[in-house]
Short mmCIF file of C-alpha atoms in Angstrom, two decimals:
data_model
loop_
_atom_site.label_atom_id
_atom_site.label_comp_id
_atom_site.label_asym_id
_atom_site.label_seq_id
_atom_site.Cartn_x
_atom_site.Cartn_y
_atom_site.Cartn_z
CA MET K 1 -0.06 0.15 0.06
CA VAL K 2 1.46 3.57 -0.99
CA ARG K 3 0.06 7.15 -0.61
CA GLY K 4 0.29 7.87 -4.08
CA GLY K 5 -1.93 6.66 -7.27
CA SER K 6 -0.27 3.35 -8.20
CA PRO K 7 -0.02 0.31 -5.40
CA VAL K 8 3.32 -1.47 -5.12
CA TYR K 9 2.70 -5.34 -5.50
CA ASP K 10 4.79 -7.56 -2.80
CA PRO K 11 7.17 -8.89 -5.96
CA ALA K 12 6.84 -12.57 -3.96
CA GLU K 13 3.20 -12.10 -4.71
CA PRO K 14 2.02 -14.88 -7.61
CA SER K 15 1.45 -12.79 -10.78
CA GLY K 16 -1.96 -14.62 -11.27
CA SER K 17 -2.93 -13.80 -7.81
CA LEU K 18 -6.38 -12.91 -6.61
CA HIS K 19 -4.71 -9.90 -5.06
CA LEU K 20 -3.21 -8.96 -7.97
CA ARG K 21 -5.75 -9.34 -10.84
CA ALA K 22 -8.55 -7.19 -8.49
CA SER K 23 -6.12 -4.57 -8.25
CA ARG K 24 -5.49 -4.59 -12.11
CA VAL K 25 -9.00 -4.66 -12.44
CA LEU K 26 -9.41 -1.26 -10.56
CA ASN K 27 -6.31 0.13 -12.43
CA GLY K 28 -8.24 -0.35 -15.74
CA ASN K 29 -10.84 1.51 -14.63
CA TRP K 30 -9.30 4.21 -13.07
CA THR K 31 -9.94 7.51 -15.23
CA GLY K 32 -7.48 9.56 -13.20
CA THR K 33 -10.06 11.07 -10.50
CA SER K 34 -12.87 8.22 -10.06
CA THR K 35 -13.50 4.60 -11.14
CA VAL K 36 -16.30 3.18 -13.76
CA PRO K 37 -18.30 0.52 -12.68
CA SER K 38 -17.29 -1.25 -15.86
CA ARG K 39 -15.65 0.53 -19.10
CA GLY K 40 -18.23 -0.45 -21.44
CA LEU K 41 -21.57 -0.80 -19.60
CA TYR K 42 -21.24 1.94 -17.08
CA PRO K 43 -18.73 4.64 -18.32
CA HIS K 44 -19.40 7.37 -15.47
CA GLN K 45 -19.01 7.62 -11.82
CA TRP K 46 -21.73 6.05 -10.06
CA SER K 47 -22.33 6.98 -6.21
CA TRP K 48 -22.85 4.05 -4.42
CA ASP K 49 -20.41 2.00 -6.72
CA SER K 50 -17.63 4.69 -5.43
CA ALA K 51 -18.13 4.28 -1.84
CA PHE K 52 -17.60 0.33 -2.28
CA ILE K 53 -14.83 1.22 -4.44
CA ALA K 54 -13.13 3.14 -1.99
CA ILE K 55 -13.22 0.85 0.77
CA GLY K 56 -11.40 -1.59 -1.21
CA LEU K 57 -9.22 1.39 -2.68
CA ARG K 58 -8.28 1.89 0.84
CA HIS K 59 -5.64 -0.83 0.58
CA LEU K 60 -4.12 -0.07 -2.44
CA SER K 61 -3.77 3.66 -2.08
CA PRO K 62 -5.28 5.57 0.59
CA LEU K 63 -4.56 9.02 -1.86
CA ARG K 64 -6.85 7.41 -4.33
CA ALA K 65 -9.63 6.37 -2.12
CA GLN K 66 -9.55 9.77 -0.62
CA THR K 67 -9.95 11.41 -4.54
CA GLU K 68 -12.34 8.82 -5.31
CA LEU K 69 -15.05 10.20 -2.66
CA GLU K 70 -13.35 13.43 -3.10
CA THR K 71 -14.76 13.81 -6.49
CA LEU K 72 -18.16 12.41 -5.87
CA LEU K 73 -18.82 14.68 -3.34
CA GLY K 74 -17.41 17.50 -5.17
CA ALA K 75 -20.52 17.25 -7.70
CA GLN K 76 -23.33 17.53 -4.41
CA TRP K 77 -26.16 19.54 -4.99
CA ALA K 78 -26.92 22.53 -2.79
CA ASP K 79 -29.92 20.71 -1.10
CA GLY K 80 -27.38 18.50 0.28
CA ARG K 81 -28.17 15.35 -2.56
CA VAL K 82 -25.61 13.09 -3.60
CA PRO K 83 -26.19 12.57 -7.12
CA HIS K 84 -26.27 8.45 -8.66
CA ILE K 85 -24.27 9.86 -11.44
CA VAL K 86 -21.19 12.30 -12.15
CA PHE K 87 -21.07 12.48 -15.61
CA ASN K 88 -17.73 11.90 -17.82
CA PRO K 89 -18.03 14.95 -20.23
CA SER K 90 -15.84 13.10 -22.12
CA VAL K 91 -17.86 10.14 -23.07
CA PRO K 92 -20.27 10.57 -25.93
CA LEU K 93 -23.89 10.79 -25.27
CA ASP K 94 -24.93 7.72 -26.82
CA ALA K 95 -22.64 5.63 -24.95
CA TYR K 96 -25.26 5.57 -21.91
CA PHE K 97 -28.83 6.38 -20.87
CA PRO K 98 -29.94 8.04 -19.43
CA SER K 99 -27.58 10.26 -20.33
CA PRO K 100 -26.56 14.29 -19.25
CA ASP K 101 -29.16 15.63 -21.57
CA PHE K 102 -31.90 13.80 -20.37
CA TRP K 103 -30.87 14.65 -16.51
CA ARG K 104 -30.42 18.69 -17.87
CA SER K 105 -29.16 19.00 -14.11
CA SER K 106 -27.99 22.87 -14.73
CA THR K 107 -31.28 23.67 -15.61
CA ALA K 108 -33.66 21.76 -14.41
CA GLY K 109 -32.13 21.30 -11.33
CA ARG K 110 -30.95 24.92 -10.81
CA ALA K 111 -33.75 25.62 -7.62
CA ALA K 112 -32.51 22.65 -6.04
CA GLY K 113 -28.83 23.76 -6.25
CA ALA K 114 -27.20 21.86 -8.87
CA PRO K 115 -23.79 22.40 -9.93
CA ARG K 116 -23.04 24.49 -12.95
CA THR K 117 -19.76 22.82 -13.85
CA VAL K 118 -20.46 19.19 -13.78
CA GLN K 119 -23.38 17.12 -15.02
CA THR K 120 -25.19 14.99 -12.64
CA SER K 121 -27.97 12.98 -12.50
CA GLY K 122 -31.00 14.02 -10.18
CA ILE K 123 -31.75 11.28 -8.33
CA VAL K 124 -29.72 9.50 -5.97
CA GLN K 125 -28.24 5.87 -4.41
CA PRO K 126 -27.83 4.35 -0.88
CA PRO K 127 -25.38 6.60 1.67
CA VAL K 128 -22.91 4.74 1.94
CA HIS K 129 -20.60 7.48 1.85
CA ALA K 130 -19.60 8.63 5.59
CA LEU K 131 -18.81 4.84 6.27
CA ALA K 132 -16.55 4.75 3.12
CA VAL K 133 -15.15 8.02 4.15
CA TRP K 134 -14.37 6.90 8.07
CA LEU K 135 -12.38 3.58 6.33
CA VAL K 136 -10.41 5.36 4.07
CA HIS K 137 -9.34 7.58 6.59
CA ARG K 138 -8.81 4.87 9.24
CA ALA K 139 -6.45 3.45 6.45
CA ASP K 140 -4.16 6.47 6.99
CA PRO K 141 -4.71 8.40 9.51
CA GLY K 142 -1.58 10.48 8.99
CA LEU K 143 -2.40 11.21 4.99
CA SER K 144 -6.04 11.88 6.11
CA ARG K 145 -4.93 14.80 8.86
CA SER K 146 -2.40 16.11 6.25
CA ARG K 147 -4.88 16.99 3.29
CA SER K 148 -7.54 17.82 5.79
CA PHE K 149 -9.88 15.12 4.46
CA LEU K 150 -12.14 14.65 7.09
CA SER K 151 -12.69 18.06 7.85
CA ARG K 152 -13.63 18.93 4.16
CA MET K 153 -16.05 16.12 3.90
CA TYR K 154 -17.48 16.34 7.07
CA PRO K 155 -19.98 19.53 6.24
CA ARG K 156 -20.64 17.57 3.03
CA LEU K 157 -21.72 14.27 4.81
CA ALA K 158 -23.78 15.92 7.13
CA ALA K 159 -25.81 18.49 4.65
CA TRP K 160 -26.33 14.54 2.63
CA HIS K 161 -27.62 13.17 5.60
CA ARG K 162 -30.18 16.01 6.12
CA TYR K 163 -31.40 16.02 2.95
CA LEU K 164 -32.29 12.71 3.47
CA LEU K 165 -33.24 12.58 7.08
CA HIS K 166 -35.58 16.15 6.45
CA ARG K 167 -36.37 16.07 2.73
CA ARG K 168 -37.08 12.31 2.01
CA ASP K 169 -39.04 11.36 5.38
CA LEU K 170 -42.03 10.99 2.89
CA GLY K 171 -43.84 8.74 5.46
CA GLY K 172 -43.79 11.04 8.42
CA GLY K 173 -42.15 8.25 10.30
CA GLY K 174 -38.21 9.38 10.23
CA LEU K 175 -37.11 7.24 7.84
CA ALA K 176 -36.19 8.17 4.17
CA SER K 177 -37.77 7.25 1.36
CA VAL K 178 -36.48 6.23 -2.41
CA VAL K 179 -38.76 7.85 -5.23
CA HIS K 180 -37.37 6.00 -8.39
CA PRO K 181 -36.15 2.24 -8.15
CA TRP K 182 -32.84 3.52 -9.06
CA GLU K 183 -32.09 5.29 -6.10
CA GLN K 184 -32.33 1.88 -4.01
CA GLY K 185 -29.70 0.64 -6.22
CA MET K 186 -31.61 -3.05 -6.85
CA ASP K 187 -33.44 -1.44 -10.20
CA ASN K 188 -35.52 -4.29 -10.97
CA SER K 189 -36.21 -5.77 -8.19
CA PRO K 190 -39.91 -7.83 -7.79
CA CYS K 191 -40.24 -5.41 -4.51
CA TRP K 192 -40.95 -2.46 -7.16
CA ASP K 193 -42.89 -4.21 -9.11
CA ALA K 194 -46.55 -3.32 -7.29
CA PRO K 195 -45.61 0.19 -7.17
CA LEU K 196 -44.52 0.27 -10.76
CA SER K 197 -47.84 -0.89 -11.71
CA ARG K 198 -49.27 2.55 -10.87
CA VAL K 199 -46.75 4.16 -13.70
CA THR K 200 -47.61 4.56 -17.10
CA PRO K 201 -44.63 4.20 -18.89
CA ALA K 202 -43.20 6.28 -21.69
CA PRO K 203 -43.08 5.39 -25.10
CA ALA K 204 -40.46 2.96 -26.06
CA ARG K 205 -39.73 5.05 -29.22
CA SER K 206 -38.79 8.15 -26.81
CA PHE K 207 -35.19 6.80 -25.43
CA ARG K 208 -32.57 4.29 -26.56
CA ARG K 209 -31.79 1.89 -24.46
CA ALA K 210 -27.84 1.72 -24.40
CA ASP K 211 -27.51 -0.73 -21.80
CA LEU K 212 -28.52 -3.65 -24.27
CA ASP K 213 -25.55 -2.85 -26.40
CA HIS K 214 -23.38 -4.52 -23.76
CA GLY K 215 -25.66 -6.87 -22.04
CA ALA K 216 -28.01 -10.06 -23.06
CA PRO K 217 -31.64 -8.80 -22.80
CA GLU K 218 -32.41 -11.84 -20.94
CA ASP K 219 -30.21 -10.60 -17.98
CA ARG K 220 -31.63 -6.84 -18.15
CA PRO K 221 -34.92 -4.95 -17.19
CA THR K 222 -37.29 -5.26 -19.38
CA ASP K 223 -38.55 -2.83 -21.76
CA LEU K 224 -41.97 -2.25 -20.01
CA ASP K 225 -39.66 -1.43 -16.66
CA TYR K 226 -37.76 0.48 -18.27
CA GLY K 227 -40.73 2.72 -19.60
CA ARG K 228 -41.50 2.99 -16.25
CA TYR K 229 -38.34 3.80 -15.20
CA VAL K 230 -38.01 6.45 -17.50
CA ARG K 231 -41.59 8.15 -17.09
CA LEU K 232 -40.77 8.22 -13.08
CA ALA K 233 -37.09 10.10 -13.67
CA THR K 234 -38.95 12.47 -16.06
CA ASP K 235 -41.71 13.33 -13.91
CA TYR K 236 -39.04 14.58 -11.62
CA ARG K 237 -37.04 16.57 -13.67
CA GLY K 238 -40.20 18.27 -14.56
CA ARG K 239 -40.85 19.04 -10.86
CA GLY K 240 -37.56 20.64 -10.74
CA TYR K 241 -36.07 17.51 -8.63
CA ALA K 242 -38.65 18.97 -5.90
CA ASP K 243 -39.18 15.77 -3.53
CA GLY K 244 -42.62 14.65 -2.37
CA GLY K 245 -45.07 14.75 -5.59
CA GLY K 246 -44.19 11.26 -7.53
CA GLU K 247 -46.06 8.25 -7.64
CA PHE K 248 -43.35 6.13 -6.36
CA ALA K 249 -42.10 6.55 -2.86
CA VAL K 250 -40.56 3.60 -1.03
CA GLU K 251 -39.33 3.30 2.76
CA ASP K 252 -36.49 0.51 1.94
CA PRO K 253 -34.65 -1.47 4.70
CA ALA K 254 -31.25 -1.58 2.99
CA PHE K 255 -31.15 2.17 2.16
CA ASN K 256 -31.99 2.82 5.46
CA ALA K 257 -29.44 0.43 7.31
CA LEU K 258 -27.03 2.16 5.50
CA LEU K 259 -28.33 5.60 6.37
CA ILE K 260 -27.82 4.38 10.13
CA ALA K 261 -24.44 2.83 9.33
CA SER K 262 -23.22 5.91 8.09
CA GLU K 263 -25.00 7.89 10.60
CA HIS K 264 -22.93 6.24 13.22
CA ALA K 265 -19.75 6.63 11.12
CA LEU K 266 -20.66 10.22 10.87
CA ALA K 267 -20.46 10.22 14.75
CA ARG K 268 -16.99 8.90 14.78
CA ILE K 269 -15.76 11.42 12.03
CA ALA K 270 -17.28 14.06 14.12
CA GLN K 271 -15.11 12.94 17.32
CA GLU K 272 -12.50 13.11 15.37
CA LEU K 273 -12.91 16.07 14.69
CA GLY K 274 -13.54 17.25 18.23
CA ALA K 275 -16.87 17.05 18.88
CA THR K 276 -18.94 14.37 20.71
CA GLY K 277 -20.63 12.69 18.16
CA THR K 278 -23.36 11.79 21.02
CA ALA K 279 -26.81 13.58 19.01
CA ARG K 280 -25.86 11.34 15.97
CA HIS K 281 -24.88 8.23 17.97
CA ALA K 282 -28.71 8.82 19.50
CA ARG K 283 -30.08 9.61 16.03
CA ALA K 284 -28.68 6.51 14.75
CA GLU K 285 -30.46 4.42 17.77
CA ARG K 286 -33.61 6.53 17.08
CA LEU K 287 -33.40 5.46 13.47
CA THR K 288 -32.85 1.75 14.27
CA ALA K 289 -35.59 1.67 16.44
CA ALA K 290 -38.09 3.15 13.62
CA LEU K 291 -36.71 0.53 11.08
CA VAL K 292 -38.10 -2.30 13.29
CA GLU K 293 -41.52 -0.43 13.89
CA ARG K 294 -42.44 0.25 9.96
CA LEU K 295 -40.44 -2.47 8.20
CA TRP K 296 -40.18 -5.30 10.41
CA ASP K 297 -42.13 -8.22 10.18
CA PRO K 298 -41.78 -10.79 12.43
CA SER K 299 -44.32 -13.33 11.28
CA GLU K 300 -42.04 -13.63 8.24
CA GLY K 301 -38.75 -13.26 10.14
CA LEU K 302 -37.63 -10.70 7.75
CA PHE K 303 -37.57 -6.75 6.89
CA PHE K 304 -40.09 -5.46 4.23
CA CYS K 305 -40.11 -2.37 1.71
CA ARG K 306 -43.01 -0.04 2.73
CA ASP K 307 -45.28 1.30 -0.06
CA GLU K 308 -46.06 5.21 0.97
CA ARG K 309 -48.61 5.53 -1.98
CA ALA K 310 -50.67 2.21 -0.98
CA ASP K 311 -53.79 3.07 0.56
CA GLY K 312 -52.80 0.61 3.27
CA HIS K 313 -55.77 -1.18 3.36
CA GLY K 314 -55.75 -4.02 0.82
CA GLY K 315 -54.54 -7.66 1.33
CA GLU K 316 -54.83 -8.01 5.11
CA GLY K 317 -54.99 -11.69 4.74
CA ASP K 318 -51.94 -12.02 2.28
CA GLY K 319 -49.79 -13.04 5.61
CA LYS K 320 -47.29 -10.44 5.36
CA GLY K 321 -47.46 -7.71 2.87
CA GLY K 322 -50.73 -6.21 2.70
CA ARG K 323 -50.70 -5.13 6.55
CA SER K 324 -49.71 -1.62 6.98
CA GLY K 325 -46.44 -1.29 8.36
CA GLY K 326 -45.71 0.26 12.00
CA GLY K 327 -46.55 4.02 12.35
CA GLY K 328 -50.20 3.76 11.08
CA GLY K 329 -51.69 5.74 8.08
CA ARG K 330 -51.43 5.12 4.53
CA GLY K 331 -48.72 2.65 3.27
CA ALA K 332 -48.52 -0.92 3.27
CA LEU K 333 -45.45 -3.18 3.48
CA ILE K 334 -44.87 -4.94 0.16
CA PRO K 335 -44.81 -8.72 0.03
CA GLU K 336 -41.79 -9.58 -1.96
CA ARG K 337 -38.83 -11.06 -0.03
CA SER K 338 -35.48 -9.07 -1.11
CA VAL K 339 -31.99 -9.34 0.19
CA ALA K 340 -32.64 -5.87 1.28
CA GLY K 341 -34.89 -7.31 3.90
CA LEU K 342 -31.43 -9.02 5.62
CA LEU K 343 -29.25 -6.17 5.42
CA PRO K 344 -30.18 -4.62 8.65
CA LEU K 345 -27.65 -7.41 10.31
CA ILE K 346 -25.16 -4.65 9.58
CA LEU K 347 -26.72 -2.46 12.72
CA PRO K 348 -25.24 -2.93 16.04
CA ALA K 349 -28.05 -1.73 17.76
CA LEU K 350 -30.28 -4.63 16.35
CA PRO K 351 -32.26 -6.36 18.70
CA ARG K 352 -30.86 -9.85 19.64
CA ASP K 353 -33.80 -11.67 18.75
CA ILE K 354 -34.34 -9.96 15.06
CA ALA K 355 -30.40 -10.30 14.43
CA ALA K 356 -31.09 -14.56 15.14
CA THR K 357 -34.50 -14.45 13.31
CA LEU K 358 -32.66 -12.35 10.11
CA VAL K 359 -29.59 -15.11 10.40
CA ARG K 360 -32.20 -18.04 10.22
CA THR K 361 -33.73 -16.68 7.16
CA ALA K 362 -30.48 -15.94 5.49
CA GLY K 363 -29.99 -19.69 5.83
CA GLY K 364 -33.73 -21.04 4.98
CA PRO K 365 -35.67 -21.60 2.15
CA HIS K 366 -36.10 -18.16 0.63
CA PHE K 367 -32.39 -17.21 0.17
CA GLY K 368 -30.58 -20.53 1.11
CA LEU K 369 -27.11 -19.30 2.41
CA GLY K 370 -24.67 -21.97 3.33
CA GLY K 371 -26.86 -24.00 1.99
CA VAL K 372 -28.01 -24.30 -1.69
CA THR K 373 -26.49 -21.28 -2.60
CA ARG K 374 -23.20 -20.30 -3.21
CA LEU K 375 -23.85 -16.12 -2.23
CA ALA K 376 -27.02 -14.88 -1.05
CA PRO K 377 -29.44 -14.53 -3.95
CA SER K 378 -31.05 -11.05 -4.56
CA TYR K 379 -34.41 -12.23 -4.30
CA ASP K 380 -36.55 -14.48 -3.04
CA LEU K 381 -35.86 -18.46 -4.05
CA THR K 382 -39.19 -19.64 -3.66
CA GLY K 383 -40.66 -16.42 -5.25
CA GLU K 384 -42.79 -16.62 -8.78
CA ALA K 385 -40.42 -13.48 -10.41
CA PHE K 386 -37.16 -15.47 -8.66
CA ASP K 387 -34.83 -15.62 -11.86
CA PRO K 388 -31.30 -16.57 -11.27
CA HIS K 389 -29.52 -14.29 -14.04
CA ARG K 390 -32.05 -10.96 -14.15
CA TYR K 391 -30.48 -8.19 -12.49
CA TRP K 392 -31.84 -8.01 -9.34
CA ARG K 393 -34.39 -10.87 -9.59
CA GLY K 394 -32.39 -13.35 -8.24
CA PRO K 395 -28.67 -13.36 -9.12
CA ALA K 396 -26.03 -12.59 -6.41
CA TRP K 397 -24.39 -9.16 -5.86
CA PHE K 398 -21.05 -9.14 -4.27
CA ASN K 399 -21.74 -5.85 -2.41
CA THR K 400 -24.78 -7.12 -0.65
CA ASN K 401 -23.13 -10.55 0.37
CA TRP K 402 -20.02 -8.39 1.89
CA LEU K 403 -22.60 -5.99 3.89
CA LEU K 404 -24.17 -9.47 4.88
CA GLU K 405 -20.75 -10.67 5.77
CA ARG K 406 -19.77 -8.23 7.85
CA GLY K 407 -23.63 -8.42 9.47
CA LEU K 408 -22.98 -11.89 10.26
CA ARG K 409 -19.68 -11.53 11.94
CA LEU K 410 -20.96 -8.57 13.72
CA HIS K 411 -23.79 -10.33 15.76
CA GLY K 412 -21.45 -13.35 16.39
CA GLU K 413 -21.79 -15.69 13.31
CA HIS K 414 -18.06 -15.92 12.99
CA GLY K 415 -18.40 -19.40 11.20
CA ARG K 416 -21.02 -18.50 8.53
CA ALA K 417 -19.42 -15.11 8.00
CA ASP K 418 -16.06 -16.83 7.08
CA ALA K 419 -17.90 -19.57 4.93
CA LEU K 420 -19.43 -16.56 3.14
CA ARG K 421 -16.07 -14.98 3.04
CA ALA K 422 -14.57 -17.75 1.17
CA ALA K 423 -17.38 -18.32 -1.21
CA LEU K 424 -17.37 -14.58 -2.08
CA LEU K 425 -13.35 -14.85 -2.46
CA ASP K 426 -13.59 -18.07 -4.86
CA THR K 427 -16.66 -16.65 -6.67
CA ALA K 428 -14.92 -13.31 -7.41
CA GLY K 429 -12.04 -15.16 -8.95
CA GLU K 430 -13.92 -17.72 -10.81
CA SER K 431 -16.46 -15.20 -12.19
CA GLY K 432 -13.64 -12.72 -13.47
CA PHE K 433 -15.07 -10.22 -10.89
CA ALA K 434 -18.32 -10.09 -12.60
CA GLU K 435 -21.24 -7.43 -12.00
CA TYR K 436 -23.30 -10.47 -10.31
CA VAL K 437 -23.67 -14.35 -10.47
CA ASP K 438 -26.06 -17.04 -10.69
CA PRO K 439 -25.92 -17.82 -6.88
CA PHE K 440 -26.18 -21.76 -7.30
CA THR K 441 -23.40 -21.71 -9.55
CA GLY K 442 -21.26 -18.48 -9.53
CA ASP K 443 -21.57 -18.73 -13.15
CA ALA K 444 -20.83 -15.06 -14.40
CA CYS K 445 -23.40 -12.49 -15.46
CA GLY K 446 -23.58 -8.81 -16.48
CA ALA K 447 -20.07 -7.01 -17.06
CA LEU K 448 -17.01 -8.55 -15.99
CA GLY K 449 -14.05 -6.49 -14.65
CA PHE K 450 -16.52 -5.04 -12.29
CA SER K 451 -15.06 -2.84 -10.18
CA TRP K 452 -16.78 -3.04 -6.36
CA THR K 453 -16.57 -6.73 -7.15
CA ALA K 454 -12.68 -6.11 -7.39
CA ALA K 455 -12.41 -3.70 -4.82
CA LEU K 456 -14.58 -5.72 -1.90
CA THR K 457 -12.35 -8.82 -3.00
CA LEU K 458 -9.22 -6.58 -1.80
CA ASP K 459 -11.42 -6.00 1.03
CA LEU K 460 -11.60 -9.42 2.20
CA LEU K 461 -8.40 -10.44 1.49
CA HIS K 462 -7.04 -7.57 3.64
CA GLU K 463 -8.93 -9.79 6.76
CA PRO K 464 -7.34 -12.63 8.00
CA SER K 465 -9.06 -15.59 7.66
CA GLY K 466 -11.47 -16.25 10.88
CA ALA K 467 -10.72 -12.30 12.35
CA ALA K 468 -13.83 -11.30 14.40
CA SER K 469 -15.68 -8.44 15.32
CA ILE K 470 -15.48 -8.01 18.80
CA VAL K 471 -17.71 -6.27 21.25
CA SER K 472 -16.49 -4.02 23.75
CA PRO K 473 -17.06 -4.69 27.41
CA LYS K 474 -19.44 -1.59 27.47
CA GLY K 475 -21.92 -3.57 25.32
CA ARG K 476 -23.32 -4.38 21.77
CA ASP K 477 -22.99 -0.72 20.97
CA ALA K 478 -19.45 -0.93 20.40
CA LEU K 479 -17.65 -2.67 17.43
CA ILE K 480 -14.66 -2.85 16.73
CA ASP K 481 -13.16 -5.32 13.83
CA THR K 482 -9.71 -6.47 14.78
CA ALA K 483 -8.36 -7.21 11.26
CA HIS K 484 -5.35 -6.31 10.12
CA SER K 485 -3.43 -5.53 7.06
CA ALA K 486 -0.41 -7.92 5.90
CA ALA K 487 1.38 -5.37 7.26
CA GLY K 488 0.08 -5.32 10.87
CA GLN K 489 -1.72 -2.11 10.61
CA ARG K 490 -5.82 -1.76 11.46
CA VAL K 491 -7.25 -1.41 8.30
CA PHE K 492 -10.77 -1.81 9.45
CA GLU K 493 -12.50 -0.29 12.53
CA PHE K 494 -15.97 0.70 12.94
CA GLU K 495 -17.02 1.43 16.36
CA THR K 496 -20.75 2.86 17.09
CA GLY K 497 -19.87 4.71 20.11
CA ALA K 498 -22.00 5.88 22.58
CA LYS K 499 -20.97 4.32 25.62
CA GLY K 500 -22.86 1.26 9.61
CA GLY K 501 -28.54 -0.04 -12.51
CA ASP K 502 -30.31 -0.82 -14.41
CA ARG K 503 -28.66 1.83 -13.09
CA GLY K 504 -30.27 4.77 -14.46
#
């Protein structure tokens, strides 16, 4: 690991090693200021990709990891939102759709404070960024302090969280809502089928799908889904990207779990800068309670998405999704089991009984983790919409499984975490660092040489096999991962304190 832009490799390391292969993927996708997810399919900078990429890059070059996040947050809007795409002006417009001329951020987003010097999308993605900033800082605190990395990032991250916690609390229960499936990141999940069914699709002739130039149609969202995505984005643009008036508003457990984890990380950043962080830890715990109240279904042993535009009165006898979520009012849980419902395992303040139930659900018939599947699928194995190859309707993804590995380790499931870590490393190498894979066979789907797959592989390689997440004697609300790099430096520390598409 070095502080400059290029990693230095151990000359004794085999040329075909997984570490070296992953590093080459990240070097090949590096643009000089950020990392594209893949050169062909995704030629710009994506928000949550860059956060996961930075988590891996910190093991190669902390400076490059800092630059990755600085580039992304440098495109933040004045209202606090971090856009889900930062466009590279040197890429032709027809290389990706929706392109900058669709989003029209500098004009349609003027009232919301879109930047004038860079073109972006107008929607967001899951808020992994504060967690990434904290981990990148911990990789080389001296470099971080010499560059004032945290002091420059903190106000931007605080504004980002304020935007989500205030302007996106569309259900009034404290949780953030997504206003487009692309924002949650799991773009064509069956969780969105019901809320999307209310959306009139844009005419097929009004757009051209560049994604099909690089991916098999049977692996991608359908034209009907895409037409609805375009309609939602067009309507949002027409409102000047103002929140609250659209047909789609969903509280998602994974999006909010990542917001809570990042709120804890933001508290640690505040402490590093000389503040107490107490208020942020307390807010994270309140959000955890709201997540349980509004999205947890004890009869199903899983967190579910909550459709804020549903009337909350239908399907009372359906066994799960027809019931209105906690908090009353309109809105109803969506009766689809997604890997998003397992990801609150990353939260240290999650009640013990809920964490234990989620572990059982992950290994049960709906996800098969540790049994019939190599990696946790993105969607219920027994669901009618399950497809092992079609984007987020069944394939396994590396970022969600990395989060599950962290969550299992956090809650004391070290054996299961070790097995998942081994499966992730084997599958990453065998698949050519694929974008996603068949959950049963590990066969590659989507793009190869995918950046977050390579980055998270590096992160797992820098954690010794069997390294444990330990809990401080003061209780479960203080998590310290004792993983060390090969040089013996602590490279992952996350303590909550209080004594964590189609892309559009």
